[in-house]
Amino acid sequence: SQFGIGDLELFIKETHKFESHYCDKLIGPYPERADIYRDRSAIYFADQISAPVILFQGLEDKVVPPSQAETFVEVCKQKKLPYAYVAYEGEQHGFRQDKNIRRTFEGELYFLSRIFGFETADRIEPVEIENFTPRRGVPGTVSFP
């Protein structure tokens, strides 16, 4: 996930004024349709997550605040799921700095190479994958529930 929304209710409460009414047209008025916001928020279905997760987040993001990613990180910790969280100081919504754009794409590739057990063509700076345990006999792949 790159600066993704996991909790629509939290999103409309924390995002800046311009984006705060975006969901009214897509989902419905809040709080009158809070039920739909919950039904469409991944965080309320976190108990069903069973796959590894990687999250990239700008710490200055006013559209999708870092709390969205941090909430998912907590779920992954509790469930002991493999996850990686890469937070960028000084980045907002949609990364602008070349080094962070490159790091994001390379980080995704590295993460997938470790999860699925393939070698990348070039050496890539690793991202730290928490709760990562390679399966025996399959280099680089991970066991998860």
XYZ file of N, CA and C in Angstrom:
435
model
N 0.843 -1.180 0.000
C 0.000 0.000 0.000
C 0.886 1.240 0.000
N 0.560 2.154 -0.861
C 1.219 3.455 -0.857
C 0.198 4.488 -0.414
N 0.421 5.060 0.757
C -0.447 6.077 1.356
C -1.921 5.708 1.229
N -2.245 4.457 1.601
C -3.596 3.932 1.428
C -4.523 4.195 2.602
N -5.810 4.199 2.292
C -6.850 4.412 3.297
C -7.309 3.051 3.809
N -7.245 2.844 5.109
C -7.719 1.605 5.716
C -8.995 1.799 6.508
N -9.233 3.011 6.971
C -10.398 3.319 7.801
C -11.028 4.603 7.272
N -12.148 4.455 6.565
C -12.791 5.619 5.942
C -13.329 6.612 6.959
N -13.801 6.119 8.105
C -14.293 7.041 9.138
C -13.150 7.899 9.672
N -12.045 7.268 9.975
C -10.874 7.999 10.450
C -10.373 8.959 9.369
N -10.423 8.520 8.120
C -9.989 9.359 7.004
C -10.764 10.672 6.956
N -12.096 10.604 7.013
C -12.865 11.846 6.897
C -12.726 12.731 8.127
N -12.362 12.142 9.249
C -12.165 12.939 10.464
C -10.789 13.605 10.493
N -9.782 12.972 9.858
C -8.405 13.462 9.958
C -7.878 14.158 8.714
N -8.497 13.941 7.565
C -7.953 14.522 6.341
C -8.209 16.026 6.309
N -7.557 16.709 5.384
C -7.757 18.156 5.298
C -9.142 18.466 4.731
N -9.570 19.702 4.883
C -10.939 20.114 4.562
C -11.321 19.804 3.113
N -10.415 20.032 2.180
C -10.711 19.818 0.767
C -11.119 18.374 0.489
N -10.409 17.417 1.068
C -10.689 15.998 0.831
C -11.808 15.460 1.713
N -12.161 16.164 2.756
C -13.093 15.616 3.748
C -14.484 15.338 3.188
N -14.872 15.985 2.097
C -16.204 15.755 1.526
C -16.168 14.862 0.293
N -14.996 14.408 -0.057
C -14.812 13.539 -1.214
C -15.648 12.269 -1.085
N -15.693 11.715 0.097
C -16.408 10.457 0.324
C -17.923 10.608 0.272
N -18.442 11.803 0.500
C -19.896 12.002 0.456
C -20.481 11.517 -0.863
N -19.825 11.841 -1.955
C -20.318 11.453 -3.276
C -20.028 9.986 -3.588
N -18.903 9.481 -3.124
C -18.527 8.101 -3.419
C -19.232 7.081 -2.533
N -19.476 7.447 -1.278
C -19.991 6.489 -0.298
C -21.358 6.893 0.224
N -21.489 8.132 0.622
C -22.726 8.633 1.203
C -22.403 9.626 2.296
N -23.411 10.330 2.780
C -23.169 11.330 3.826
C -22.769 10.664 5.145
N -21.851 11.312 5.826
C -21.403 10.823 7.135
C -21.834 11.843 8.181
N -22.363 11.431 9.296
C -22.413 10.093 9.881
C -23.678 9.292 9.551
N -24.570 9.867 8.762
C -25.824 9.168 8.471
C -25.592 7.773 7.883
N -24.548 7.606 7.076
C -24.266 6.308 6.462
C -22.982 5.701 7.011
N -22.765 5.858 8.295
C -21.572 5.303 8.943
C -21.462 3.799 8.710
N -22.594 3.128 8.566
C -22.583 1.687 8.324
C -21.848 1.345 7.027
N -22.062 2.132 5.987
C -21.385 1.878 4.710
C -19.888 2.161 4.842
N -19.540 3.217 5.569
C -18.127 3.544 5.776
C -17.410 2.376 6.452
N -18.045 1.774 7.437
C -17.444 0.627 8.122
C -17.368 -0.580 7.192
N -18.440 -0.812 6.426
C -18.469 -1.959 5.512
C -17.387 -1.884 4.443
N -16.932 -0.678 4.128
C -15.946 -0.493 3.058
C -14.556 -0.141 3.573
N -14.343 -0.292 4.854
C -13.046 0.005 5.468
C -12.324 -1.291 5.797
N -11.178 -1.468 5.180
C -10.410 -2.702 5.356
C -10.069 -2.987 6.815
N -9.883 -1.963 7.606
C -9.463 -2.168 8.992
C -10.496 -2.956 9.792
N -11.762 -2.860 9.413
C -12.807 -3.601 10.115
C -12.835 -5.076 9.722
N -12.053 -5.428 8.726
C -11.957 -6.815 8.287
C -10.540 -7.341 8.485
N -9.804 -6.665 9.335
C -8.403 -7.012 9.564
C -8.237 -8.437 10.062
N -9.246 -8.955 10.742
C -9.152 -10.330 11.224
C -9.082 -11.325 10.071
N -9.452 -10.907 8.870
C -9.426 -11.782 7.702
C -8.114 -11.684 6.920
N -7.266 -10.740 7.282
C -5.990 -10.584 6.581
C -5.092 -11.757 6.948
N -4.562 -12.422 5.924
C -3.676 -13.552 6.189
C -2.419 -13.507 5.324
N -2.279 -12.486 4.520
C -1.135 -12.374 3.617
C -0.173 -11.291 4.094
N 1.079 -11.385 3.691
C 2.046 -10.344 4.029
C 1.623 -8.983 3.479
N 2.023 -7.927 4.180
C 1.620 -6.564 3.832
C 2.852 -5.661 3.854
N 2.941 -4.772 2.852
C 3.971 -3.732 2.871
C 3.271 -2.385 2.740
N 3.708 -1.440 3.555
C 3.088 -0.115 3.585
C 4.154 0.960 3.425
N 3.857 1.958 2.590
C 4.713 3.120 2.402
C 3.880 4.344 2.738
N 4.445 5.246 3.542
C 3.653 6.378 4.020
C 4.516 7.620 4.162
N 4.009 8.741 3.676
C 4.643 10.034 3.915
C 4.193 10.560 5.265
N 5.129 10.948 6.092
C 4.789 11.386 7.449
C 4.185 12.785 7.496
N 4.231 13.514 6.378
C 3.610 14.839 6.311
C 2.308 14.794 5.506
N 1.784 13.603 5.269
C 0.579 13.425 4.450
C -0.635 13.988 5.172
N -1.267 14.981 4.565
C -2.473 15.586 5.140
C -3.737 14.978 4.534
N -3.606 14.279 3.399
C -4.752 13.646 2.750
C -5.069 12.324 3.436
N -4.085 11.433 3.494
C -4.221 10.161 4.209
C -3.165 10.181 5.314
N -3.557 10.597 6.512
C -2.600 10.736 7.609
C -1.893 9.417 7.949
N -0.674 9.507 8.477
C 0.089 8.319 8.842
C -0.654 7.359 9.772
N -1.608 7.856 10.530
C -2.357 6.978 11.439
C -3.036 5.836 10.688
N -3.360 6.033 9.413
C -3.976 4.967 8.617
C -3.009 3.782 8.494
N -1.773 4.054 8.103
C -0.773 2.990 7.969
C -0.413 2.411 9.327
N -0.287 3.275 10.320
C 0.107 2.822 11.655
C -0.935 1.886 12.260
N -2.200 2.114 11.960
C -3.256 1.217 12.434
C -3.083 -0.165 11.816
N -2.776 -0.213 10.526
C -2.551 -1.504 9.871
C -1.312 -2.198 10.414
N -0.282 -1.436 10.701
C 0.928 -2.020 11.284
C 0.588 -2.708 12.604
N -0.224 -2.065 13.421
C -0.617 -2.662 14.706
C -1.371 -3.970 14.506
N -2.243 -4.022 13.516
C -2.976 -5.254 13.213
C -1.996 -6.352 12.809
N -1.050 -6.017 11.954
C -0.060 -7.003 11.513
C 0.774 -7.512 12.683
N 1.141 -6.615 13.588
C 1.895 -7.025 14.776
C 1.086 -7.997 15.620
N -0.175 -7.646 15.873
C -1.033 -8.491 16.704
C -1.239 -9.867 16.086
N -1.398 -9.906 14.770
C -1.645 -11.169 14.079
C -0.357 -11.904 13.724
N 0.778 -11.264 14.016
C 2.088 -11.822 13.689
C 2.232 -12.117 12.193
N 1.655 -11.235 11.379
C 1.775 -11.346 9.925
C 3.087 -10.723 9.465
N 3.681 -11.263 8.418
C 4.841 -10.596 7.841
C 4.424 -9.228 7.299
N 5.183 -8.205 7.652
C 4.870 -6.867 7.163
C 6.133 -6.022 7.128
N 6.074 -5.005 6.296
C 7.128 -3.995 6.256
C 6.442 -2.638 6.236
N 7.013 -1.700 6.965
C 6.476 -0.339 7.007
C 7.619 0.624 6.734
N 7.489 1.386 5.663
C 8.502 2.365 5.291
C 7.846 3.739 5.347
N 8.304 4.566 6.276
C 7.754 5.914 6.457
C 8.800 6.927 6.010
N 8.341 7.942 5.287
C 9.244 8.953 4.748
C 9.032 10.298 5.424
N 10.081 10.783 6.075
C 10.075 12.139 6.632
C 9.969 13.127 5.476
N 9.182 14.163 5.658
C 9.103 15.225 4.668
C 8.273 14.919 3.434
N 7.706 13.733 3.350
C 6.868 13.395 2.196
C 5.407 13.593 2.530
N 4.665 13.966 1.501
C 3.232 14.165 1.654
C 2.494 13.048 0.931
N 1.301 13.329 0.445
C 0.485 12.345 -0.260
C 0.951 12.262 -1.702
N 1.388 11.095 -2.111
C 2.003 10.959 -3.422
C 3.437 11.415 -3.296
N 4.351 10.499 -3.341
C 5.735 10.837 -3.065
C 6.298 11.735 -4.160
N 7.110 12.725 -3.768
C 7.658 13.711 -4.698
C 9.176 13.581 -4.861
N 9.847 13.131 -3.817
C 11.308 13.060 -3.861
C 11.749 11.821 -4.645
N 12.629 12.045 -5.616
C 13.098 10.951 -6.475
C 13.602 9.758 -5.674
N 14.397 10.043 -4.641
C 14.975 8.945 -3.856
C 13.885 8.105 -3.199
N 12.787 8.730 -2.776
C 11.709 7.989 -2.121
C 10.838 7.241 -3.123
N 10.663 7.815 -4.301
C 9.925 7.108 -5.353
C 10.688 5.840 -5.732
N 11.976 5.995 -5.953
C 12.814 4.837 -6.301
C 12.811 3.815 -5.167
N 12.963 4.297 -3.945
C 12.988 3.401 -2.774
C 11.683 2.621 -2.659
N 10.570 3.268 -2.965
C 9.271 2.605 -2.880
C 9.182 1.464 -3.885
N 9.512 1.729 -5.141
C 9.412 0.675 -6.150
C 10.413 -0.447 -5.900
N 11.621 -0.089 -5.518
C 12.608 -1.117 -5.200
C 12.221 -1.880 -3.939
N 11.653 -1.172 -2.966
C 11.203 -1.834 -1.742
C 10.103 -2.839 -2.008
N 9.176 -2.481 -2.896
C 8.116 -3.423 -3.275
C 8.714 -4.658 -3.940
N 9.656 -4.434 -4.855
C 10.295 -5.555 -5.544
C 11.053 -6.438 -4.560
N 11.800 -5.827 -3.658
C 12.529 -6.604 -2.658
C 11.559 -7.430 -1.814
N 10.501 -6.796 -1.333
C 9.498 -7.463 -0.502
C 8.923 -8.675 -1.242
N 8.507 -8.474 -2.473
C 7.937 -9.578 -3.256
C 8.964 -10.672 -3.512
N 10.218 -10.286 -3.736
C 11.254 -11.298 -3.974
C 11.465 -12.173 -2.746
N 11.377 -11.590 -1.579
C 11.540 -12.370 -0.349
C 10.314 -13.239 -0.081
N 9.133 -12.683 -0.285
C 7.906 -13.427 -0.016
C 7.754 -14.598 -0.980
N 8.033 -14.357 -2.272
C 7.816 -15.394 -3.286
C 9.072 -16.171 -3.651
N 10.203 -15.795 -3.063
C 11.415 -16.584 -3.209
C 12.101 -16.492 -4.558
N 12.217 -15.306 -5.124
C 12.974 -15.162 -6.365
C 14.092 -14.146 -6.158
N 15.079 -14.224 -7.027
C 16.217 -13.311 -6.971
C 15.949 -12.116 -7.883
N 16.310 -10.936 -7.421
C 16.198 -9.750 -8.270
C 17.421 -9.673 -9.181
N 17.258 -9.050 -10.344
C 18.363 -8.942 -11.293
C 19.496 -8.083 -10.729
N 19.129 -7.038 -9.997
C 20.118 -6.141 -9.406
C 20.009 -6.196 -7.889
N 21.091 -5.796 -7.248
C 21.063 -5.719 -5.791
C 20.173 -4.555 -5.390
N 19.267 -4.809 -4.443
C 18.321 -3.803 -3.965
C 18.499 -3.653 -2.464
N 18.443 -2.418 -2.007
C 18.512 -2.185 -0.568
C 17.322 -2.879 0.100
N 17.572 -3.711 1.095
C 16.478 -4.447 1.737
C 15.533 -3.543 2.524
N 14.303 -3.979 2.643
C 13.374 -3.400 3.607
C 13.250 -4.426 4.721
N 13.083 -3.949 5.920
C 12.955 -4.861 7.053
C 11.551 -5.455 7.063
N 11.492 -6.778 7.004
C 10.207 -7.482 7.026
C 10.063 -8.125 8.399
N 9.112 -7.632 9.156
C 8.848 -8.167 10.495
C 8.074 -9.479 10.378
N 8.243 -10.343 11.360
C 7.527 -11.625 11.435
C 7.757 -12.485 10.198
N 8.940 -12.387 9.628
C 9.277 -13.106 8.399
C 10.028 -14.380 8.732
N 9.503 -15.509 8.295
C 10.164 -16.793 8.493
C 10.163 -17.552 7.174
N 11.329 -17.679 6.522
C 11.358 -18.446 5.271
C 10.935 -19.896 5.497
N 10.217 -20.452 4.533
C 9.845 -21.868 4.599
C 11.081 -22.714 4.359
N 11.133 -23.845 5.004
C 12.265 -24.753 4.814
C 12.283 -25.278 3.383
N 13.464 -25.253 2.807
C 13.632 -25.807 1.475
C 13.229 -24.877 0.341
N 12.641 -23.740 0.664
C 12.250 -22.789 -0.381
C 12.871 -21.449 -0.012
N 14.065 -21.157 -0.539
C 14.760 -19.936 -0.142
C 13.920 -18.682 -0.364
N 13.841 -17.878 0.673
C 13.205 -16.577 0.556
C 11.711 -16.544 0.696
N 11.029 -17.673 0.651
C 9.573 -17.627 0.776
C 9.188 -17.621 2.238
N 7.985 -17.250 2.492
C 7.545 -17.046 3.862
C 6.385 -17.972 4.191
N 6.343 -18.387 5.422
C 5.197 -19.145 5.922
C 4.271 -18.181 6.634
N 3.001 -18.244 6.324
C 2.013 -17.445 7.041
C 0.730 -18.244 7.127
N -0.115 -17.888 8.110
C -1.314 -18.701 8.352
C -2.196 -18.884 7.138
